[in-house]
Coordinates of C-alpha atoms and ligand atoms in Angstrom, one line a residue:
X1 CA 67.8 7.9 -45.1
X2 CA 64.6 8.0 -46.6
X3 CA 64.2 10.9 -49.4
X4 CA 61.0 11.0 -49.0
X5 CA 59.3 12.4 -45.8
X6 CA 55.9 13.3 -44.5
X7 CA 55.6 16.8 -43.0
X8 CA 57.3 19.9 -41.7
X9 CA 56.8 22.8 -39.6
X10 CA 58.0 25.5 -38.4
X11 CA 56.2 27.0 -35.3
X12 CA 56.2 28.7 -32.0
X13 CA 55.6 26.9 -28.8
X14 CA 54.0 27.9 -25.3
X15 CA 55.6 25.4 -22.4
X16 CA 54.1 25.3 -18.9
X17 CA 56.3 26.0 -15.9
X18 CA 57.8 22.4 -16.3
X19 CA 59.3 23.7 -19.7
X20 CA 56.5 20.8 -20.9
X21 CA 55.0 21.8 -23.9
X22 CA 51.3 22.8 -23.8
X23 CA 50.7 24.0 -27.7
X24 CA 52.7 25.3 -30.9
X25 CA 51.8 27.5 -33.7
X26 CA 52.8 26.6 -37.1
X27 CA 52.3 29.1 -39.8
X28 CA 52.7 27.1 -42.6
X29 CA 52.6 23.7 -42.5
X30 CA 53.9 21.7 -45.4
X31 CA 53.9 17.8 -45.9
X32 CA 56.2 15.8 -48.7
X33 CA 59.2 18.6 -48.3
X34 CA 61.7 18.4 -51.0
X35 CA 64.9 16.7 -50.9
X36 CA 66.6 19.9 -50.7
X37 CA 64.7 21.4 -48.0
X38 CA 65.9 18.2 -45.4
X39 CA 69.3 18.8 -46.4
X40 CA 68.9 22.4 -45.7
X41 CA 67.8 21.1 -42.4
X42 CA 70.5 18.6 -41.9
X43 CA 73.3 21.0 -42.7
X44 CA 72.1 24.0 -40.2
X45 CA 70.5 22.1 -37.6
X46 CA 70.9 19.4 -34.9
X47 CA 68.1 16.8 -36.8
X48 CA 69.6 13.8 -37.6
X49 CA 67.1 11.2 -38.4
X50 CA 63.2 10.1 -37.7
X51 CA 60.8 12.5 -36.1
X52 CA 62.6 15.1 -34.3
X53 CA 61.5 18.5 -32.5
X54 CA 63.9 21.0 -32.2
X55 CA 64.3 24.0 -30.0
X56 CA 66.2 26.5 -33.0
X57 CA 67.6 29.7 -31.0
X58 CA 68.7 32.6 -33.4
X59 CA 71.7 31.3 -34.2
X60 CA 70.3 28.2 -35.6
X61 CA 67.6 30.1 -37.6
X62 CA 69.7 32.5 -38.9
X63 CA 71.7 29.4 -40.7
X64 CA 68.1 27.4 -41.2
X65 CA 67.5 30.6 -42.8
X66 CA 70.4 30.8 -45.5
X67 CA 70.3 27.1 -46.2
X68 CA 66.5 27.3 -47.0
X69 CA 67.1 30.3 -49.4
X70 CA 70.1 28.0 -51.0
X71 CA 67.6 25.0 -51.4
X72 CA 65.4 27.6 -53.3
X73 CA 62.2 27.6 -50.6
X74 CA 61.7 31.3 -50.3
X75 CA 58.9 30.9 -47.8
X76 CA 60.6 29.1 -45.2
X77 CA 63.6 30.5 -45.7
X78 CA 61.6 33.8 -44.9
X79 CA 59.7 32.2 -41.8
X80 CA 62.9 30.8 -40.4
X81 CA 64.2 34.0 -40.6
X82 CA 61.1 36.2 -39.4
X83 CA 61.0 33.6 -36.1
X84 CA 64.0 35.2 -35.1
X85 CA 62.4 38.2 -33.3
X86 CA 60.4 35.6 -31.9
X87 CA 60.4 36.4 -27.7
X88 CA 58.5 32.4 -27.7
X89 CA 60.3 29.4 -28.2
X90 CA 60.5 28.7 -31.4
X91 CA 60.5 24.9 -32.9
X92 CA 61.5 22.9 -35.8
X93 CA 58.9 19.3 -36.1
X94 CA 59.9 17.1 -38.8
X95 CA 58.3 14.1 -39.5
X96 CA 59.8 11.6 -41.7
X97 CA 57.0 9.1 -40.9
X98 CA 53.5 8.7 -40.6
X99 CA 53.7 7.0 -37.4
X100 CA 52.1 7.6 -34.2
X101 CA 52.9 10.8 -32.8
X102 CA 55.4 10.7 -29.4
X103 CA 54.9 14.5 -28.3
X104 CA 52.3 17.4 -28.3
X105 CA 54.7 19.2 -31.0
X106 CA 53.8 16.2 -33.5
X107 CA 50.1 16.4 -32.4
X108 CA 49.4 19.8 -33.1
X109 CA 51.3 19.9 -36.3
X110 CA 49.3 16.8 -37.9
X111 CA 46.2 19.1 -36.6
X112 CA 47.2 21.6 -38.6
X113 CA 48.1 19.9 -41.4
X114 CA 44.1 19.0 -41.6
X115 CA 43.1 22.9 -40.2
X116 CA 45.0 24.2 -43.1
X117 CA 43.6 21.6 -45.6
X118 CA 47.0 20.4 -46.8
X119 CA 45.9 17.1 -46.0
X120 CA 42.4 16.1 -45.7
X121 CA 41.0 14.3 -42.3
X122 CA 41.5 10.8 -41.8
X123 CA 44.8 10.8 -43.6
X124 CA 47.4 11.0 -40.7
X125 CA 47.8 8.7 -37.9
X126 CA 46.8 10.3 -34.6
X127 CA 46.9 7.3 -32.6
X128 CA 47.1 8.4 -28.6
X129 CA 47.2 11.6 -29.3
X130 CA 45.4 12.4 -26.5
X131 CA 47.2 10.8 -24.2
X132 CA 50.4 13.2 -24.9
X133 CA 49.1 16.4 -24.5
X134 CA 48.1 18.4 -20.8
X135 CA 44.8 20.0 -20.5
X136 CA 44.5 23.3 -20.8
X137 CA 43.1 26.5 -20.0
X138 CA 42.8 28.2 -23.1
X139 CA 43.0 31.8 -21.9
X140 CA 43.1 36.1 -22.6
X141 CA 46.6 35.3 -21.0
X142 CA 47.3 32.7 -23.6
X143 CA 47.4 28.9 -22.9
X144 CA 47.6 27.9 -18.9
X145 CA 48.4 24.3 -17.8
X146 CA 45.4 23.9 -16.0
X147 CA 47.3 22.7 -12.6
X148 CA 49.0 26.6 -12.9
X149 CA 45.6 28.4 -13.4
X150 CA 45.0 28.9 -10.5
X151 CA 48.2 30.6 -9.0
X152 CA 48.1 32.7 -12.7
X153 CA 44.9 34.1 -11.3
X154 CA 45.8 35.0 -8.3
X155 CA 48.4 36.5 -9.6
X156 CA 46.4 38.7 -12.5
X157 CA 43.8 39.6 -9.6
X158 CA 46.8 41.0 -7.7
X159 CA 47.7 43.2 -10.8
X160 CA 43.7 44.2 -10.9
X161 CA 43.0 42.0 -13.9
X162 CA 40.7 39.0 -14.5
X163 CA 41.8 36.4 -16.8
X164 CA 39.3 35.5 -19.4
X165 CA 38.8 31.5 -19.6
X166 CA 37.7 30.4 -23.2
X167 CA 37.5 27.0 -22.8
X168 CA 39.8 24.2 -21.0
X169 CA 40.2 21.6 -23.2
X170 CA 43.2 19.4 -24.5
X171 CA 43.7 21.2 -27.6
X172 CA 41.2 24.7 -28.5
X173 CA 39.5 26.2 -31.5
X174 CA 41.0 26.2 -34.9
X175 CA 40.3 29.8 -35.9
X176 CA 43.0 30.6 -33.1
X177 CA 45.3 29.1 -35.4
X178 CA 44.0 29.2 -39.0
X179 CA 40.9 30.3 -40.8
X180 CA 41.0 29.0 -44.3
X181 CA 39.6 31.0 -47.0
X182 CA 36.2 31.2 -48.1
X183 CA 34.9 29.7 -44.8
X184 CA 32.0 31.8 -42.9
X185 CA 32.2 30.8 -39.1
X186 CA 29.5 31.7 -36.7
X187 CA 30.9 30.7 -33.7
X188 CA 34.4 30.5 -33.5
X189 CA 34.0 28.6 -30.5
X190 CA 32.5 25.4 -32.2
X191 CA 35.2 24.5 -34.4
X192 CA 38.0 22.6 -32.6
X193 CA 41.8 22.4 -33.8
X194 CA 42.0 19.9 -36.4
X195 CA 38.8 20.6 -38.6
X196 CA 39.0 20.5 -42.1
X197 CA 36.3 23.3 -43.8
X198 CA 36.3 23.0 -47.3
X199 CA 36.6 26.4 -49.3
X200 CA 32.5 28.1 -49.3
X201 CA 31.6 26.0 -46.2
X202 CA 29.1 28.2 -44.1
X203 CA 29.0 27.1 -39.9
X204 CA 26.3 29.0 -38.1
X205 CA 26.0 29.5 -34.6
X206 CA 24.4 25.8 -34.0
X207 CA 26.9 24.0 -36.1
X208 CA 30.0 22.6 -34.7
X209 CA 32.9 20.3 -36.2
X210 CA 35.7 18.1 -34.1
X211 CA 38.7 17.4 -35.1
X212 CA 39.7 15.0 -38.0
X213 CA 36.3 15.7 -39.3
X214 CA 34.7 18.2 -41.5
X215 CA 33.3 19.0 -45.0
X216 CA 35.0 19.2 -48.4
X217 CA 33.4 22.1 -50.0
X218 CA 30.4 24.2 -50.4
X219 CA 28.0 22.9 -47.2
X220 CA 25.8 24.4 -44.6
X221 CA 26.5 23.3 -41.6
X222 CA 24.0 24.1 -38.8
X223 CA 24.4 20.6 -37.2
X224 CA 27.3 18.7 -35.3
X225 CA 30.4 17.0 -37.5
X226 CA 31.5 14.8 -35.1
X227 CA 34.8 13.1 -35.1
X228 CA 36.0 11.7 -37.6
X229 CA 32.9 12.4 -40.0
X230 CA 33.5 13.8 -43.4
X231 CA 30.6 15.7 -45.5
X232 CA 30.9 15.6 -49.3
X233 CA 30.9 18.7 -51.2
X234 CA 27.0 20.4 -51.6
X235 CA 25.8 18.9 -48.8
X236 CA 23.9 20.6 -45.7
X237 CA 23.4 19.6 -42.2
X238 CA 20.3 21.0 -40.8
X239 CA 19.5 23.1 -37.8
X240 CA 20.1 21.0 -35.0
X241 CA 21.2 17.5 -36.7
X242 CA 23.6 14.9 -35.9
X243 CA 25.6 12.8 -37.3
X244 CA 27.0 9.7 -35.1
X245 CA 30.4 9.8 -33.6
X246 CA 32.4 6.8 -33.1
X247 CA 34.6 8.0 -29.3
X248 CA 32.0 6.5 -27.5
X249 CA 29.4 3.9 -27.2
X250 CA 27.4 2.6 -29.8
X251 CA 28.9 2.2 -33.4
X252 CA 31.9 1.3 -35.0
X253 CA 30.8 2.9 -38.8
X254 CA 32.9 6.1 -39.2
X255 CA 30.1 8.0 -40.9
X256 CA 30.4 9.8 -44.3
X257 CA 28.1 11.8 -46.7
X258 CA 28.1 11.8 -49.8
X259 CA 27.8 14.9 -52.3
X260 CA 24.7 17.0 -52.7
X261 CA 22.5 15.5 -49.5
X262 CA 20.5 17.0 -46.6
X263 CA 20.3 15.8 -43.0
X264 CA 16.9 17.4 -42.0
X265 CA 17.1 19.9 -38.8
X266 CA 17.2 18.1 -35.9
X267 CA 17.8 14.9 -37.6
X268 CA 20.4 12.4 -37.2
X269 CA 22.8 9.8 -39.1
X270 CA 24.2 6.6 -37.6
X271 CA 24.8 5.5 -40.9
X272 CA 26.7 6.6 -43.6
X273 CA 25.2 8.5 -46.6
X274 CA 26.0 8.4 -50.2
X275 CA 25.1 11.1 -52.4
X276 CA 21.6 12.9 -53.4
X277 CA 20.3 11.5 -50.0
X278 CA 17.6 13.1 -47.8
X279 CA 16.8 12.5 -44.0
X280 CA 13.2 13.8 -43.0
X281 CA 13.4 16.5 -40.4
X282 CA 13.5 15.0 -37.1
X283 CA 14.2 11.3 -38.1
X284 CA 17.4 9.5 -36.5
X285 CA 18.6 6.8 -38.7
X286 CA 20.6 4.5 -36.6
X287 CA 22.8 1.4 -37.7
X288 CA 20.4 -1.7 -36.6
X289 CA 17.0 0.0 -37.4
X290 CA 14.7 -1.8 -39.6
X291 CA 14.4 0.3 -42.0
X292 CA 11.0 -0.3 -45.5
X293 CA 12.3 0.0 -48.2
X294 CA 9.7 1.3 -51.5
X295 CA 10.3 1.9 -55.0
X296 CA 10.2 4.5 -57.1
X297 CA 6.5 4.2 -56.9
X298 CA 6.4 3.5 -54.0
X299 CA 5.8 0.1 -53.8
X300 CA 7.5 -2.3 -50.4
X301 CA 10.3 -4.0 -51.8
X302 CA 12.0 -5.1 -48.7
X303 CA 12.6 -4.4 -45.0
X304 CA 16.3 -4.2 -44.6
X305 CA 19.2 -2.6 -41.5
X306 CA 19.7 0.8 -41.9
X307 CA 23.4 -0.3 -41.9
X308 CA 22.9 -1.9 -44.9
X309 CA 21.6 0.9 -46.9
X310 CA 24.8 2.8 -46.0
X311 CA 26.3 5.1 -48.1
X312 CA 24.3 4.2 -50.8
X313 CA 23.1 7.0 -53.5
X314 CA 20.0 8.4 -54.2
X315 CA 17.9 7.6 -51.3
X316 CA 15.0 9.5 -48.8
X317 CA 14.6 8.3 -45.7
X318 CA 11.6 9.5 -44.0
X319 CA 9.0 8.1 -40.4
X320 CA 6.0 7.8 -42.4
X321 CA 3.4 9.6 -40.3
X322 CA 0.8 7.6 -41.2
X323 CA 2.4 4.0 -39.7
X324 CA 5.3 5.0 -37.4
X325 CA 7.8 2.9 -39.6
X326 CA 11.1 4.2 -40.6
X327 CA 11.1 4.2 -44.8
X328 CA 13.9 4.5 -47.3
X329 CA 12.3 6.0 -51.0
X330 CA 14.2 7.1 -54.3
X331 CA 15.0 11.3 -53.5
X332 CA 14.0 12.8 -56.3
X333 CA 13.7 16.5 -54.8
X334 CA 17.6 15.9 -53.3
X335 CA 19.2 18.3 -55.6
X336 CA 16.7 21.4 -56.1
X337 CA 16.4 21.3 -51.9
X338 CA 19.9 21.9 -51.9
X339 CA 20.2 24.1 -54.7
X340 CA 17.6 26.4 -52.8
X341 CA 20.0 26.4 -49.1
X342 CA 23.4 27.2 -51.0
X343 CA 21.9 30.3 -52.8
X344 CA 23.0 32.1 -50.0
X345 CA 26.3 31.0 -50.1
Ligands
COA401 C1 11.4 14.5 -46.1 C2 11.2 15.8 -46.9 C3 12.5 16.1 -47.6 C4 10.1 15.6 -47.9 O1 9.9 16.8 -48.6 P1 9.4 16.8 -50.1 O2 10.4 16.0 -50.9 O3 9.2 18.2 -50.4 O4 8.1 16.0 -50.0 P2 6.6 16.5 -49.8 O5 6.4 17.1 -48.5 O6 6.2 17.2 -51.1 O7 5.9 15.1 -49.8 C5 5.9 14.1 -50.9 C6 4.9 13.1 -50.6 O8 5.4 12.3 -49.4 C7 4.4 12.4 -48.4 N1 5.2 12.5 -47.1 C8 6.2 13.4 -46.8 N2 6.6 13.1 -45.6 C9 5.9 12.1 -45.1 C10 5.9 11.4 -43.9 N3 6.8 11.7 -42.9 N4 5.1 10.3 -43.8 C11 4.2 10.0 -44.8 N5 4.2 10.7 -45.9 C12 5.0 11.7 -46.1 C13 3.7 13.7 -48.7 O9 2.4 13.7 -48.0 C14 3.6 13.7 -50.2 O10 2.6 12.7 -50.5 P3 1.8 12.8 -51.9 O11 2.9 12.7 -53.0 O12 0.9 11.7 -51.9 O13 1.2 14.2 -51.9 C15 10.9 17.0 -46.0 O14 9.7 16.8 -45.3 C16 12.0 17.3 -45.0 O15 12.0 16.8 -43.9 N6 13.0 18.2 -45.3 C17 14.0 18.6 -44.5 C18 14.2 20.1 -44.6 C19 15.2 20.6 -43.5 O16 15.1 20.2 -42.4 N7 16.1 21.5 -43.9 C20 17.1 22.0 -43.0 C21 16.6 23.3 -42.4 S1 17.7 23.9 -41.2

């Protein structure tokens, strides 16, 4: 058996009335456990080999418990044994591979691998994952298979209550399962499961960010991160900016910016940005535009594809009001604009 394995957690589940599983909790993620900590696992529980999820009962935790302490990992050994009051079933996902994920268990534990920024997006395969988890309604009841909604409000009516709905979605927002530190969040509701926000990001209320997308470090976000889209540390989306997903239509360029740039309010990025780059207010850069290029003063040097100006440094793009043509110039102003946005930090 391999010594070396991927990831581990230990977390509480919430199964539907099928006993499938709808969503689990993991407190603490880890990836590349030590040797020690598997053969703690392998001596007190049923895991044998490969990616396994396992339904631990106390019995099981109270041993996972003393053979984590043994293998010198005080803070699983200390979860393990603090899940034992648990009245939710409580579940061991180990992953000794990187490989597809086979069950919502192995989903929302490579989510929260990226939530809890100890891996960063783009670095775990989430192939399908869609595909293996139920939607949901994400509720002041907790998580309801949405086929059992309604008979759970019929029921909660009967008891004179209403049940709140949040959102029905596959998967729901991250800060119901971790808010990293040094994060300021406007709207909870706008950052799903699997973000990554790097330590001093700011998300107003406009901003959102999928999953397996998100920034590194310092940033104001008041635009959308959509999937997959990473934004280098310094950098600010404006008020009401986009920058171009991949899930549907359109392009196939996963878009990244750089460090230090500014995608103007209500601007938008079909292209990827490299750092010290500007976007006018309002412009949309996408992939096939033809796009004039000038010199530092200013002079035409050649009319390119946006696409192929793509995550290059050091560049403005701006519609010159005077001609209606979309321009790429040297940014000289890139660093004090966003010197002036982070002071408030
Ligand atoms: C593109 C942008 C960065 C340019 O700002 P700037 O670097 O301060 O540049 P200035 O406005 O001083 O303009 C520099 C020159 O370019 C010209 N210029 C600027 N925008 C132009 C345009 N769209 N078309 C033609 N000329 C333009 C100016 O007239 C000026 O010309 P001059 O040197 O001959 O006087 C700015 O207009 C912008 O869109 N910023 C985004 C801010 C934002 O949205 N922040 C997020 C808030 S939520």
């Amino acid at each position: 058996m391999s010594s070396q394995f991927f990831a581990l957690g230990l977390g509480i589940g919430t199964q539907n009335t099928e006993g499938e599983w709808l969503e689990v909790f993991y407190s603490n993620p880890i990836i590349n456990p030590e040797k020690a900590v598997i053969d703690a696992i392998l001596e007190s529980t049923s895991y044998t080999e490969g990616n396994d999820t396992i339904v631990l009962d106390e019995s099981d935790l109270n041993r996972l418990h003393m053979s984590l302490l043994k293998a010198g990992n005080i803070e699983q050994a200390e979860l393990a044994s603090r899940l034992k009051a648990s009245t939710q079933p409580v579940i061991l996902c180990l992953l000794s591979n990187d490989v597809a994920p086979s069950n919502p268990a192995e989903v929302y534990l490579k989510l929260q691998l990226i939530s809890h920024r100890v891996i960063k997006p783009h670095s775990t395969n989430l192939t399908g994952m869609f595909g293996l988890l139920i939607n949901t309604a994400w509720t002041s009841d907790g998580p309801i298979d949405v086929r059992e909604l309604a008979d759970r409000q019929l029921s909660a009516r009967m008891e004179g209550r209403t049940i709140e709905i949040f959102s029905v979605d596959k998967f729901p927002k991250m800060a119901n399962f971790v808010v990293p530190s040094g994060v300021r969040i406007g709207n909870a509701a706008r950052i799903r499961l699997g973000a990554h926000l790097g330590e001093g990001t700011t998300v107003m209320h406009e901003g959102f960010c999928n999953f397996n997308a998100g920034t590194l470090g310092n940033s104001m976000i008041e635009g959308r991160i959509s999937a997959g889209v990473v934004i280098g540390e310094g950098s600010d989306l404006g008020a009401g900016c986009s920058t171009m997903g991949t899930l549907s239509g359109g392009g196939e360029i996963i878009i990244g910016v750089g460090e230090k740039c500014l995608v103007g309010a209500n601007a938008g990025i079909g292209i990827g940005l490299g750092d010290r780059c500007t976007v006018e207010a309002g412009l949309y850069i996408t992939a096939g535009q033809k796009v004039l290029v000038r010199d530092e003063n200013r002079n035409e040097v050649a009319t390119v594809k946006a696409r192929e100006l793509s995550g290059k440094s050091d560049l403005l793009f701006i519609r010159n009001s005077e001609t209606g043509a979309v321009e790429c110039r040297t940014n000289k102003s890139a660093v004090s604009l966003n010197e002036e946005l982070h002071a408030n930090n």
